[in-house]
Each structure stands twice: as C-alpha cells, then as structure tokens.
Amino acid sequence: MSNNAADEKSSEQSQSQSQSQSQLQLQSEGYPRGPLSYPKPEAEYQQIVQNSQLFWNKLQQFSASLPTNFQIPLVAGTPLDLHRLFIEVTSRGGIEKVITERKWGEVKGIFRFPSSVTSASFVLRKYYLSMLYHFEQVYYFRKEEPSVSVADPTNRNVTDSVAEHANNDNAATNQCSVSYNLEAGSSLIGTIDAKFDYGYVITVNLGSENLSGVLYHTPALLHQSQRVNTSAKPSQRIRKRRKLALKDPSRPKSNRSGYNFFFAEHYARLKPSYQGQERAISKRIGLLWSLLTEAEKQVYQEKGVRDKARYKAEMLEYKSSHAQPQ
DNA sequence: GCAATGACATCCGCGTTTAA
DNA sequence: TTAAACGCGGATGTCATTGC
C-alpha cells in the first residue's frame, strides 16, 4: 500500500472519528488511537525481523488500519530505520522494558546519530510509541486487543497522565476540561465496556453526553516511589547502606568509634547555627575533639568500646548462623 | 588500603521533557 | 527538529577512628 493510500484511508477514519467527538479518549501519551481489537498478524515475528521488505509491507498495512498517518519520520534529515528500531526494541523485551530498564542509550547507540541530535533517546521513544507500539503488540506479543497498560512504562500515575492530556494540544478529543464543572469528589455513573491488563474502558454519562475513557490501576511500585518522593531525599551514603542492607539485611551494623559518638552528639547541637555549612561543622567538631582532655575523651571512648563489643558479639552470631554446612 | 559511621550541599553526567 | 532546561542518581568533601 502506498503512503497516499494509507493517508486517504486514515483521513476517512479521522473524519468518522470527528463525527463522534463526544468520545473522551484518555489515551496514553503519544499512542495512536487504536482500535478496540487488533487485526490478526499476517507473519511470524522472526519473518518480520529477518525480512525488511516484509516488515515494511506489514507495517504499512497495519498502520492503515489505525487512524494515524503513516509517514516515515526523519531524524537529522535522514529517514529513521523503523525496522532496525523495531528489532532493537523487541530484542530487549519490547518498549515497556526498554523504558523501565532505561535501555534507550543502548538503542540510540545502534543508530549512530550525529552529535547534533541531542535528544535521540526521546525522539526514538516518541516515534516508536507513535508508529510501532501497536505493531509490536500484535507481531511481537501476539495480542488480540489493545492493552493501554503502556501508560505506565513511565511509572506515572493517572492524575499526571490526565493532566498532561488536558494540556496536550493534539488531544483534541481529550478535553478533560469539558464544559462540565467537575471537581474532586464529584460522583459519576458509568459502565465498564471492556477490561484490560491494568484497568478498564468505561463510559460515563454526563448530561446528554456519554464520555468514554480508560481507568488505570495505579501500580504498587508507583505508590512506593511517590512516598519516597514526599520525604527528604536520602543521602548517597544512606542509599548505599540501604543497598547493602537489601543485599544482606541481617548483617550487623559496623561498630562506631568514640569519635563517631562525639561527632553525632555535636553535629546535632551545631547544626542550627551552621545552616548549609556541613563541612564547616565537620571541621569544627574535629577541632573540638582535639581540644578535649583525655578524661573527656574517655567518656566517648568507653561508648566506642561498648559498641565494639556489641559488634563483635553480633558478628560471631552472624557468622555462626551463616556458616556453610560441611 | 578501603569501607563504614554521623550529615548533606554541591557538582557532574546522563536521560527526559519542553519550547521555539 | 533541536537546543536548552530540568530531574535524578552517583560521587565528593569534611573529620577521626576502627574492622576487615
């Protein structure tokens, strides 16, 4: 099928869509509006990978079934090799994996874009989402229905997604800010039209209009990350310790020296008067330590000795419980 | 010799997003 | 399409001491 033919077909579909503008489609970012069900794949994934011509034929046919214009994107003035992009992404487990595992750097490296392309990762992701995402779902994952779950490879929540769509100029049909003055806590009545991996396709009755949209389950991981974000950012050492703790949480904490106890005590005291001068605090505490008499130091040294004993005892127990059976 | 222990601002590099 | 802004995570710096 030629590009023109594809354009004409998508144009017709666009017109039919514009006739049903009451439909509220809360689509995920950049994803072409997909059909309720996918066409059957007409080739095996391996064939698509091995045969570039077959790939292009099937992609154009597939794109024609979607309400999007099929146009090969240019990057730095050069047509983007969508076949190569498809292979590189699917060989890494698909778009969701590439995004969540931050593998765009690897994919980007394959294309060897000129240095002038400063946002290659984002461009590749954008074009993949707009041109290859549904194709991947059918020819790689062999899905029969669209799974809009990809809304969350970026791990953002529904609120963010909706807010973005409300700000998206392209989302002509995504007008969340419809004339209805909805507020948090407003009640709506609707029906579930379909269920998919991460949520539901729903229709809500608003006056004389029926608005369709998607409800997502907020991933548990997202909740965790949000909780983390609401608190102060942990220090690099704390993150490192947490990493070590995750590796072996039962390992006893290292013992602290007398100076460690002295430092902790004085740090808390000096902090209010040394706002934002942590290094100055450290130097100050070092000076104070050097000015202590032996008797004064002894108080802290004893704490260190006790902690050392604690550490030794805990390590003995730890080692005996982790000893390899002979 | 390196890492850990207390605290965290600052810098840097990389990936993502936005505006023009 | 691209440059710039932005966000995030890791490394560093300060100190003394100790265990591995």
mmCIF file with all atom_site columns, N, CA, C and O in Angstrom, chain A residues 272-323:
data_model
loop_
_atom_site.group_PDB
_atom_site.id
_atom_site.type_symbol
_atom_site.label_atom_id
_atom_site.label_alt_id
_atom_site.label_comp_id
_atom_site.label_asym_id
_atom_site.label_entity_id
_atom_site.label_seq_id
_atom_site.pdbx_PDB_ins_code
_atom_site.Cartn_x
_atom_site.Cartn_y
_atom_site.Cartn_z
_atom_site.occupancy
_atom_site.B_iso_or_equiv
_atom_site.pdbx_formal_charge
_atom_site.auth_seq_id
_atom_site.auth_comp_id
_atom_site.auth_asym_id
_atom_site.auth_atom_id
_atom_site.pdbx_PDB_model_num
ATOM 1   N N  . PRO A 1 272 ? 21.905 23.801  63.885 1.00 0.00 ? 272 PRO A N  1
ATOM 2   C CA . PRO A 1 272 ? 21.099 25.017  63.725 1.00 0.00 ? 272 PRO A CA 1
ATOM 3   C C  . PRO A 1 272 ? 21.924 26.275  63.450 1.00 0.00 ? 272 PRO A C  1
ATOM 4   O O  . PRO A 1 272 ? 21.481 27.158  62.712 1.00 0.00 ? 272 PRO A O  1
ATOM 5   N N  . SER A 1 273 ? 23.113 26.373  64.031 1.00 0.00 ? 273 SER A N  1
ATOM 6   C CA . SER A 1 273 ? 23.909 27.581  63.842 1.00 0.00 ? 273 SER A CA 1
ATOM 7   C C  . SER A 1 273 ? 24.861 27.496  62.651 1.00 0.00 ? 273 SER A C  1
ATOM 8   O O  . SER A 1 273 ? 25.571 28.442  62.346 1.00 0.00 ? 273 SER A O  1
ATOM 9   N N  . TYR A 1 274 ? 24.899 26.360  61.986 1.00 0.00 ? 274 TYR A N  1
ATOM 10  C CA . TYR A 1 274 ? 25.754 26.193  60.798 1.00 0.00 ? 274 TYR A CA 1
ATOM 11  C C  . TYR A 1 274 ? 24.914 25.752  59.597 1.00 0.00 ? 274 TYR A C  1
ATOM 12  O O  . TYR A 1 274 ? 25.279 24.832  58.891 1.00 0.00 ? 274 TYR A O  1
ATOM 13  N N  . GLN A 1 275 ? 23.771 26.447  59.388 1.00 0.00 ? 275 GLN A N  1
ATOM 14  C CA . GLN A 1 275 ? 22.879 26.054  58.304 1.00 0.00 ? 275 GLN A CA 1
ATOM 15  C C  . GLN A 1 275 ? 23.625 26.008  56.977 1.00 0.00 ? 275 GLN A C  1
ATOM 16  O O  . GLN A 1 275 ? 24.235 26.977  56.553 1.00 0.00 ? 275 GLN A O  1
ATOM 17  N N  . GLY A 1 276 ? 23.604 24.864  56.325 1.00 0.00 ? 276 GLY A N  1
ATOM 18  C CA . GLY A 1 276 ? 24.191 24.728  54.989 1.00 0.00 ? 276 GLY A CA 1
ATOM 19  C C  . GLY A 1 276 ? 25.708 24.724  54.966 1.00 0.00 ? 276 GLY A C  1
ATOM 20  O O  . GLY A 1 276 ? 26.318 24.932  53.935 1.00 0.00 ? 276 GLY A O  1
ATOM 21  N N  . GLN A 1 277 ? 26.339 24.532  56.141 1.00 0.00 ? 277 GLN A N  1
ATOM 22  C CA . GLN A 1 277 ? 27.817 24.521  56.154 1.00 0.00 ? 277 GLN A CA 1
ATOM 23  C C  . GLN A 1 277 ? 28.313 23.232  56.805 1.00 0.00 ? 277 GLN A C  1
ATOM 24  O O  . GLN A 1 277 ? 29.036 23.266  57.807 1.00 0.00 ? 277 GLN A O  1
ATOM 25  N N  . GLU A 1 278 ? 27.911 22.126  56.206 1.00 0.00 ? 278 GLU A N  1
ATOM 26  C CA . GLU A 1 278 ? 28.231 20.833  56.806 1.00 0.00 ? 278 GLU A CA 1
ATOM 27  C C  . GLU A 1 278 ? 29.733 20.615  56.943 1.00 0.00 ? 278 GLU A C  1
ATOM 28  O O  . GLU A 1 278 ? 30.214 20.050  57.912 1.00 0.00 ? 278 GLU A O  1
ATOM 29  N N  . ARG A 1 279 ? 30.447 21.066  55.944 1.00 0.00 ? 279 ARG A N  1
ATOM 30  C CA . ARG A 1 279 ? 31.902 20.867  56.005 1.00 0.00 ? 279 ARG A CA 1
ATOM 31  C C  . ARG A 1 279 ? 32.513 21.678  57.145 1.00 0.00 ? 279 ARG A C  1
ATOM 32  O O  . ARG A 1 279 ? 33.444 21.240  57.817 1.00 0.00 ? 279 ARG A O  1
ATOM 33  N N  . ALA A 1 280 ? 31.952 22.863  57.374 1.00 0.00 ? 280 ALA A N  1
ATOM 34  C CA . ALA A 1 280 ? 32.437 23.705  58.468 1.00 0.00 ? 280 ALA A CA 1
ATOM 35  C C  . ALA A 1 280 ? 32.143 23.028  59.805 1.00 0.00 ? 280 ALA A C  1
ATOM 36  O O  . ALA A 1 280 ? 32.956 23.103  60.742 1.00 0.00 ? 280 ALA A O  1
ATOM 37  N N  . ILE A 1 281 ? 30.969 22.370  59.869 1.00 0.00 ? 281 ILE A N  1
ATOM 38  C CA . ILE A 1 281 ? 30.620 21.652  61.097 1.00 0.00 ? 281 ILE A CA 1
ATOM 39  C C  . ILE A 1 281 ? 31.637 20.545  61.353 1.00 0.00 ? 281 ILE A C  1
ATOM 40  O O  . ILE A 1 281 ? 32.134 20.389  62.478 1.00 0.00 ? 281 ILE A O  1
ATOM 41  N N  . SER A 1 282 ? 31.945 19.803  60.308 1.00 0.00 ? 282 SER A N  1
ATOM 42  C CA . SER A 1 282 ? 32.894 18.703  60.459 1.00 0.00 ? 282 SER A CA 1
ATOM 43  C C  . SER A 1 282 ? 34.239 19.212  60.962 1.00 0.00 ? 282 SER A C  1
ATOM 44  O O  . SER A 1 282 ? 34.851 18.617  61.865 1.00 0.00 ? 282 SER A O  1
ATOM 45  N N  . LYS A 1 283 ? 34.701 20.311  60.378 1.00 0.00 ? 283 LYS A N  1
ATOM 46  C CA . LYS A 1 283 ? 35.997 20.877  60.803 1.00 0.00 ? 283 LYS A CA 1
ATOM 47  C C  . LYS A 1 283 ? 35.930 21.330  62.259 1.00 0.00 ? 283 LYS A C  1
ATOM 48  O O  . LYS A 1 283 ? 36.859 21.133  63.043 1.00 0.00 ? 283 LYS A O  1
ATOM 49  N N  . ARG A 1 284 ? 34.784 21.981  62.592 1.00 0.00 ? 284 ARG A N  1
ATOM 50  C CA . ARG A 1 284 ? 34.597 22.486  63.946 1.00 0.00 ? 284 ARG A CA 1
ATOM 51  C C  . ARG A 1 284 ? 34.638 21.333  64.951 1.00 0.00 ? 284 ARG A C  1
ATOM 52  O O  . ARG A 1 284 ? 35.300 21.416  65.993 1.00 0.00 ? 284 ARG A O  1
ATOM 53  N N  . ILE A 1 285 ? 33.936 20.249  64.619 1.00 0.00 ? 285 ILE A N  1
ATOM 54  C CA . ILE A 1 285 ? 33.886 19.100  65.526 1.00 0.00 ? 285 ILE A CA 1
ATOM 55  C C  . ILE A 1 285 ? 35.277 18.462  65.655 1.00 0.00 ? 285 ILE A C  1
ATOM 56  O O  . ILE A 1 285 ? 35.685 18.044  66.739 1.00 0.00 ? 285 ILE A O  1
ATOM 57  N N  . GLY A 1 286 ? 35.993 18.424  64.553 1.00 0.00 ? 286 GLY A N  1
ATOM 58  C CA . GLY A 1 286 ? 37.351 17.889  64.598 1.00 0.00 ? 286 GLY A CA 1
ATOM 59  C C  . GLY A 1 286 ? 38.225 18.705  65.545 1.00 0.00 ? 286 GLY A C  1
ATOM 60  O O  . GLY A 1 286 ? 39.022 18.166  66.329 1.00 0.00 ? 286 GLY A O  1
ATOM 61  N N  . LEU A 1 287 ? 38.035 20.051  65.491 1.00 0.00 ? 287 LEU A N  1
ATOM 62  C CA . LEU A 1 287 ? 38.800 20.946  66.364 1.00 0.00 ? 287 LEU A CA 1
ATOM 63  C C  . LEU A 1 287 ? 38.430 20.719  67.827 1.00 0.00 ? 287 LEU A C  1
ATOM 64  O O  . LEU A 1 287 ? 39.301 20.629  68.713 1.00 0.00 ? 287 LEU A O  1
ATOM 65  N N  . LEU A 1 288 ? 37.096 20.621  68.077 1.00 0.00 ? 288 LEU A N  1
ATOM 66  C CA . LEU A 1 288 ? 36.615 20.395  69.446 1.00 0.00 ? 288 LEU A CA 1
ATOM 67  C C  . LEU A 1 288 ? 37.166 19.083  70.008 1.00 0.00 ? 288 LEU A C  1
ATOM 68  O O  . LEU A 1 288 ? 37.536 19.007  71.179 1.00 0.00 ? 288 LEU A O  1
ATOM 69  N N  . TRP A 1 289 ? 37.219 18.085  69.141 1.00 0.00 ? 289 TRP A N  1
ATOM 70  C CA . TRP A 1 289 ? 37.734 16.773  69.576 1.00 0.00 ? 289 TRP A CA 1
ATOM 71  C C  . TRP A 1 289 ? 39.200 16.879  70.004 1.00 0.00 ? 289 TRP A C  1
ATOM 72  O O  . TRP A 1 289 ? 39.618 16.308  71.017 1.00 0.00 ? 289 TRP A O  1
ATOM 73  N N  . SER A 1 290 ? 39.948 17.642  69.232 1.00 0.00 ? 290 SER A N  1
ATOM 74  C CA . SER A 1 290 ? 41.372 17.776  69.547 1.00 0.00 ? 290 SER A CA 1
ATOM 75  C C  . SER A 1 290 ? 41.593 18.572  70.833 1.00 0.00 ? 290 SER A C  1
ATOM 76  O O  . SER A 1 290 ? 42.644 18.469  71.464 1.00 0.00 ? 290 SER A O  1
ATOM 77  N N  . LEU A 1 291 ? 40.596 19.394  71.200 1.00 0.00 ? 291 LEU A N  1
ATOM 78  C CA . LEU A 1 291 ? 40.725 20.208  72.404 1.00 0.00 ? 291 LEU A CA 1
ATOM 79  C C  . LEU A 1 291 ? 40.265 19.477  73.668 1.00 0.00 ? 291 LEU A C  1
ATOM 80  O O  . LEU A 1 291 ? 40.425 19.979  74.776 1.00 0.00 ? 291 LEU A O  1
ATOM 81  N N  . LEU A 1 292 ? 39.648 18.312  73.496 1.00 0.00 ? 292 LEU A N  1
ATOM 82  C CA . LEU A 1 292 ? 39.159 17.567  74.663 1.00 0.00 ? 292 LEU A CA 1
ATOM 83  C C  . LEU A 1 292 ? 40.335 17.076  75.514 1.00 0.00 ? 292 LEU A C  1
ATOM 84  O O  . LEU A 1 292 ? 41.388 16.716  74.981 1.00 0.00 ? 292 LEU A O  1
ATOM 85  N N  . THR A 1 293 ? 40.116 17.038  76.821 1.00 0.00 ? 293 THR A N  1
ATOM 86  C CA . THR A 1 293 ? 41.112 16.414  77.707 1.00 0.00 ? 293 THR A CA 1
ATOM 87  C C  . THR A 1 293 ? 40.978 14.908  77.580 1.00 0.00 ? 293 THR A C  1
ATOM 88  O O  . THR A 1 293 ? 39.957 14.404  77.085 1.00 0.00 ? 293 THR A O  1
ATOM 89  N N  . GLU A 1 294 ? 41.950 14.191  78.057 1.00 0.00 ? 294 GLU A N  1
ATOM 90  C CA . GLU A 1 294 ? 41.922 12.720  77.988 1.00 0.00 ? 294 GLU A CA 1
ATOM 91  C C  . GLU A 1 294 ? 40.714 12.169  78.739 1.00 0.00 ? 294 GLU A C  1
ATOM 92  O O  . GLU A 1 294 ? 40.072 11.206  78.297 1.00 0.00 ? 294 GLU A O  1
ATOM 93  N N  . ALA A 1 295 ? 40.405 12.796  79.886 1.00 0.00 ? 295 ALA A N  1
ATOM 94  C CA . ALA A 1 295 ? 39.263 12.321  80.685 1.00 0.00 ? 295 ALA A CA 1
ATOM 95  C C  . ALA A 1 295 ? 37.961 12.504  79.919 1.00 0.00 ? 295 ALA A C  1
ATOM 96  O O  . ALA A 1 295 ? 37.072 11.643  79.945 1.00 0.00 ? 295 ALA A O  1
ATOM 97  N N  . GLU A 1 296 ? 37.877 13.671  79.234 1.00 0.00 ? 296 GLU A N  1
ATOM 98  C CA . GLU A 1 296 ? 36.653 13.937  78.465 1.00 0.00 ? 296 GLU A CA 1
ATOM 99  C C  . GLU A 1 296 ? 36.526 12.971  77.282 1.00 0.00 ? 296 GLU A C  1
ATOM 100 O O  . GLU A 1 296 ? 35.443 12.481  76.968 1.00 0.00 ? 296 GLU A O  1
ATOM 101 N N  . LYS A 1 297 ? 37.658 12.728  76.642 1.00 0.00 ? 297 LYS A N  1
ATOM 102 C CA . LYS A 1 297 ? 37.633 11.776  75.526 1.00 0.00 ? 297 LYS A CA 1
ATOM 103 C C  . LYS A 1 297 ? 37.229 10.387  76.005 1.00 0.00 ? 297 LYS A C  1
ATOM 104 O O  . LYS A 1 297 ? 36.556 9.637   75.299 1.00 0.00 ? 297 LYS A O  1
ATOM 105 N N  . GLN A 1 298 ? 37.679 10.057  77.247 1.00 0.00 ? 298 GLN A N  1
ATOM 106 C CA . GLN A 1 298 ? 37.455 8.719   77.779 1.00 0.00 ? 298 GLN A CA 1
ATOM 107 C C  . GLN A 1 298 ? 35.969 8.356   77.810 1.00 0.00 ? 298 GLN A C  1
ATOM 108 O O  . GLN A 1 298 ? 35.583 7.221   77.561 1.00 0.00 ? 298 GLN A O  1
ATOM 109 N N  . VAL A 1 299 ? 35.141 9.388   78.074 1.00 0.00 ? 299 VAL A N  1
ATOM 110 C CA . VAL A 1 299 ? 33.684 9.153   78.139 1.00 0.00 ? 299 VAL A CA 1
ATOM 111 C C  . VAL A 1 299 ? 33.186 8.572   76.816 1.00 0.00 ? 299 VAL A C  1
ATOM 112 O O  . VAL A 1 299 ? 32.405 7.613   76.781 1.00 0.00 ? 299 VAL A O  1
ATOM 113 N N  . TYR A 1 300 ? 33.661 9.180   75.739 1.00 0.00 ? 300 TYR A N  1
ATOM 114 C CA . TYR A 1 300 ? 33.213 8.736   74.402 1.00 0.00 ? 300 TYR A CA 1
ATOM 115 C C  . TYR A 1 300 ? 33.903 7.432   73.989 1.00 0.00 ? 300 TYR A C  1
ATOM 116 O O  . TYR A 1 300 ? 33.312 6.584   73.338 1.00 0.00 ? 300 TYR A O  1
ATOM 117 N N  . GLN A 1 301 ? 35.185 7.312   74.406 1.00 0.00 ? 301 GLN A N  1
ATOM 118 C CA . GLN A 1 301 ? 35.911 6.088   74.057 1.00 0.00 ? 301 GLN A CA 1
ATOM 119 C C  . GLN A 1 301 ? 35.244 4.864   74.662 1.00 0.00 ? 301 GLN A C  1
ATOM 120 O O  . GLN A 1 301 ? 35.201 3.795   74.051 1.00 0.00 ? 301 GLN A O  1
ATOM 121 N N  . GLU A 1 302 ? 34.691 5.057   75.872 1.00 0.00 ? 302 GLU A N  1
ATOM 122 C CA . GLU A 1 302 ? 34.031 3.916   76.516 1.00 0.00 ? 302 GLU A CA 1
ATOM 123 C C  . GLU A 1 302 ? 32.794 3.506   75.724 1.00 0.00 ? 302 GLU A C  1
ATOM 124 O O  . GLU A 1 302 ? 32.476 2.320   75.599 1.00 0.00 ? 302 GLU A O  1
ATOM 125 N N  . LYS A 1 303 ? 32.106 4.518   75.190 1.00 0.00 ? 303 LYS A N  1
ATOM 126 C CA . LYS A 1 303 ? 30.949 4.193   74.343 1.00 0.00 ? 303 LYS A CA 1
ATOM 127 C C  . LYS A 1 303 ? 31.401 3.389   73.132 1.00 0.00 ? 303 LYS A C  1
ATOM 128 O O  . LYS A 1 303 ? 30.750 2.433   72.715 1.00 0.00 ? 303 LYS A O  1
ATOM 129 N N  . GLY A 1 304 ? 32.565 3.811   72.603 1.00 0.00 ? 304 GLY A N  1
ATOM 130 C CA . GLY A 1 304 ? 33.107 3.106   71.448 1.00 0.00 ? 304 GLY A CA 1
ATOM 131 C C  . GLY A 1 304 ? 33.473 1.674   71.782 1.00 0.00 ? 304 GLY A C  1
ATOM 132 O O  . GLY A 1 304 ? 33.227 0.756   70.988 1.00 0.00 ? 304 GLY A O  1
ATOM 133 N N  . VAL A 1 305 ? 34.042 1.485   72.969 1.00 0.00 ? 305 VAL A N  1
ATOM 134 C CA . VAL A 1 305 ? 34.440 0.135   73.391 1.00 0.00 ? 305 VAL A CA 1
ATOM 135 C C  . VAL A 1 305 ? 33.216 -0.759  73.533 1.00 0.00 ? 305 VAL A C  1
ATOM 136 O O  . VAL A 1 305 ? 33.201 -1.919  73.104 1.00 0.00 ? 305 VAL A O  1
ATOM 137 N N  . ARG A 1 306 ? 32.153 -0.168  74.137 1.00 0.00 ? 306 ARG A N  1
ATOM 138 C CA . ARG A 1 306 ? 30.925 -0.958  74.316 1.00 0.00 ? 306 ARG A CA 1
ATOM 139 C C  . ARG A 1 306 ? 30.325 -1.338  72.963 1.00 0.00 ? 306 ARG A C  1
ATOM 140 O O  . ARG A 1 306 ? 29.851 -2.450  72.758 1.00 0.00 ? 306 ARG A O  1
ATOM 141 N N  . ASP A 1 307 ? 30.374 -0.380  72.024 1.00 0.00 ? 307 ASP A N  1
ATOM 142 C CA . ASP A 1 307 ? 29.796 -0.659  70.705 1.00 0.00 ? 307 ASP A CA 1
ATOM 143 C C  . ASP A 1 307 ? 30.630 -1.700  69.972 1.00 0.00 ? 307 ASP A C  1
ATOM 144 O O  . ASP A 1 307 ? 30.109 -2.510  69.201 1.00 0.00 ? 307 ASP A O  1
ATOM 145 N N  . LYS A 1 308 ? 31.922 -1.648  70.236 1.00 0.00 ? 308 LYS A N  1
ATOM 146 C CA . LYS A 1 308 ? 32.823 -2.621  69.608 1.00 0.00 ? 308 LYS A CA 1
ATOM 147 C C  . LYS A 1 308 ? 32.479 -4.033  70.095 1.00 0.00 ? 308 LYS A C  1
ATOM 148 O O  . LYS A 1 308 ? 32.432 -4.984  69.309 1.00 0.00 ? 308 LYS A O  1
ATOM 149 N N  . ALA A 1 309 ? 32.210 -4.127  71.412 1.00 0.00 ? 309 ALA A N  1
ATOM 150 C CA . ALA A 1 309 ? 31.847 -5.429  71.983 1.00 0.00 ? 309 ALA A CA 1
ATOM 151 C C  . ALA A 1 309 ? 30.534 -5.913  71.379 1.00 0.00 ? 309 ALA A C  1
ATOM 152 O O  . ALA A 1 309 ? 30.373 -7.100  71.065 1.00 0.00 ? 309 ALA A O  1
ATOM 153 N N  . ARG A 1 310 ? 29.613 -4.946  71.231 1.00 0.00 ? 310 ARG A N  1
ATOM 154 C CA . ARG A 1 310 ? 28.321 -5.285  70.638 1.00 0.00 ? 310 ARG A CA 1
ATOM 155 C C  . ARG A 1 310 ? 28.517 -5.839  69.233 1.00 0.00 ? 310 ARG A C  1
ATOM 156 O O  . ARG A 1 310 ? 27.950 -6.860  68.840 1.00 0.00 ? 310 ARG A O  1
ATOM 157 N N  . TYR A 1 311 ? 29.371 -5.150  68.476 1.00 0.00 ? 311 TYR A N  1
ATOM 158 C CA . TYR A 1 311 ? 29.614 -5.568  67.095 1.00 0.00 ? 311 TYR A CA 1
ATOM 159 C C  . TYR A 1 311 ? 30.251 -6.953  67.026 1.00 0.00 ? 311 TYR A C  1
ATOM 160 O O  . TYR A 1 311 ? 29.848 -7.799  66.226 1.00 0.00 ? 311 TYR A O  1
ATOM 161 N N  . LYS A 1 312 ? 31.214 -7.193  67.902 1.00 0.00 ? 312 LYS A N  1
ATOM 162 C CA . LYS A 1 312 ? 31.901 -8.490  67.893 1.00 0.00 ? 312 LYS A CA 1
ATOM 163 C C  . LYS A 1 312 ? 30.927 -9.621  68.209 1.00 0.00 ? 312 LYS A C  1
ATOM 164 O O  . LYS A 1 312 ? 30.927 -10.663 67.547 1.00 0.00 ? 312 LYS A O  1
ATOM 165 N N  . ALA A 1 313 ? 30.088 -9.380  69.214 1.00 0.00 ? 313 ALA A N  1
ATOM 166 C CA . ALA A 1 313 ? 29.126 -10.410 69.612 1.00 0.00 ? 313 ALA A CA 1
ATOM 167 C C  . ALA A 1 313 ? 28.143 -10.680 68.470 1.00 0.00 ? 313 ALA A C  1
ATOM 168 O O  . ALA A 1 313 ? 27.849 -11.841 68.143 1.00 0.00 ? 313 ALA A O  1
ATOM 169 N N  . GLU A 1 314 ? 27.662 -9.604  67.857 1.00 0.00 ? 314 GLU A N  1
ATOM 170 C CA . GLU A 1 314 ? 26.691 -9.769  66.785 1.00 0.00 ? 314 GLU A CA 1
ATOM 171 C C  . GLU A 1 314 ? 27.320 -10.447 65.564 1.00 0.00 ? 314 GLU A C  1
ATOM 172 O O  . GLU A 1 314 ? 26.685 -11.242 64.884 1.00 0.00 ? 314 GLU A O  1
ATOM 173 N N  . MET A 1 315 ? 28.603 -10.126 65.340 1.00 0.00 ? 315 MET A N  1
ATOM 174 C CA . MET A 1 315 ? 29.295 -10.737 64.196 1.00 0.00 ? 315 MET A CA 1
ATOM 175 C C  . MET A 1 315 ? 29.518 -12.238 64.409 1.00 0.00 ? 315 MET A C  1
ATOM 176 O O  . MET A 1 315 ? 29.413 -13.036 63.482 1.00 0.00 ? 315 MET A O  1
ATOM 177 N N  . LEU A 1 316 ? 29.818 -12.603 65.675 1.00 0.00 ? 316 LEU A N  1
ATOM 178 C CA . LEU A 1 316 ? 30.014 -14.014 65.986 1.00 0.00 ? 316 LEU A CA 1
ATOM 179 C C  . LEU A 1 316 ? 28.744 -14.799 65.683 1.00 0.00 ? 316 LEU A C  1
ATOM 180 O O  . LEU A 1 316 ? 28.766 -15.852 65.043 1.00 0.00 ? 316 LEU A O  1
ATOM 181 N N  . GLU A 1 317 ? 27.634 -14.205 66.161 1.00 0.00 ? 317 GLU A N  1
ATOM 182 C CA . GLU A 1 317 ? 26.344 -14.853 65.950 1.00 0.00 ? 317 GLU A CA 1
ATOM 183 C C  . GLU A 1 317 ? 26.013 -14.905 64.458 1.00 0.00 ? 317 GLU A C  1
ATOM 184 O O  . GLU A 1 317 ? 25.533 -15.907 63.933 1.00 0.00 ? 317 GLU A O  1
ATOM 185 N N  . TYR A 1 318 ? 26.308 -13.797 63.793 1.00 0.00 ? 318 TYR A N  1
ATOM 186 C CA . TYR A 1 318 ? 26.024 -13.705 62.347 1.00 0.00 ? 318 TYR A CA 1
ATOM 187 C C  . TYR A 1 318 ? 26.815 -14.755 61.572 1.00 0.00 ? 318 TYR A C  1
ATOM 188 O O  . TYR A 1 318 ? 26.282 -15.454 60.715 1.00 0.00 ? 318 TYR A O  1
ATOM 189 N N  . LYS A 1 319 ? 28.109 -14.865 61.922 1.00 0.00 ? 319 LYS A N  1
ATOM 190 C CA . LYS A 1 319 ? 28.967 -15.804 61.187 1.00 0.00 ? 319 LYS A CA 1
ATOM 191 C C  . LYS A 1 319 ? 28.562 -17.248 61.455 1.00 0.00 ? 319 LYS A C  1
ATOM 192 O O  . LYS A 1 319 ? 28.598 -18.092 60.553 1.00 0.00 ? 319 LYS A O  1
ATOM 193 N N  . SER A 1 320 ? 28.195 -17.531 62.726 1.00 0.00 ? 320 SER A N  1
ATOM 194 C CA . SER A 1 320 ? 27.815 -18.914 63.027 1.00 0.00 ? 320 SER A CA 1
ATOM 195 C C  . SER A 1 320 ? 26.511 -19.283 62.332 1.00 0.00 ? 320 SER A C  1
ATOM 196 O O  . SER A 1 320 ? 26.335 -20.409 61.879 1.00 0.00 ? 320 SER A O  1
ATOM 197 N N  . SER A 1 321 ? 25.610 -18.305 62.231 1.00 0.00 ? 321 SER A N  1
ATOM 198 C CA . SER A 1 321 ? 24.330 -18.615 61.584 1.00 0.00 ? 321 SER A CA 1
ATOM 199 C C  . SER A 1 321 ? 24.458 -18.658 60.072 1.00 0.00 ? 321 SER A C  1
ATOM 200 O O  . SER A 1 321 ? 23.611 -19.210 59.380 1.00 0.00 ? 321 SER A O  1
ATOM 201 N N  . HIS A 1 322 ? 25.544 -18.035 59.521 1.00 0.00 ? 322 HIS A N  1
ATOM 202 C CA . HIS A 1 322 ? 25.752 -18.050 58.080 1.00 0.00 ? 322 HIS A CA 1
ATOM 203 C C  . HIS A 1 322 ? 26.856 -19.008 57.649 1.00 0.00 ? 322 HIS A C  1
ATOM 204 O O  . HIS A 1 322 ? 27.273 -19.004 56.500 1.00 0.00 ? 322 HIS A O  1
ATOM 205 N N  . ALA A 1 323 ? 27.350 -19.805 58.616 1.00 0.00 ? 323 ALA A N  1
ATOM 206 C CA . ALA A 1 323 ? 28.428 -20.740 58.281 1.00 0.00 ? 323 ALA A CA 1
ATOM 207 C C  . ALA A 1 323 ? 27.939 -21.758 57.265 1.00 0.00 ? 323 ALA A C  1
ATOM 208 O O  . ALA A 1 323 ? 26.823 -22.264 57.345 1.00 0.00 ? 323 ALA A O  1
#
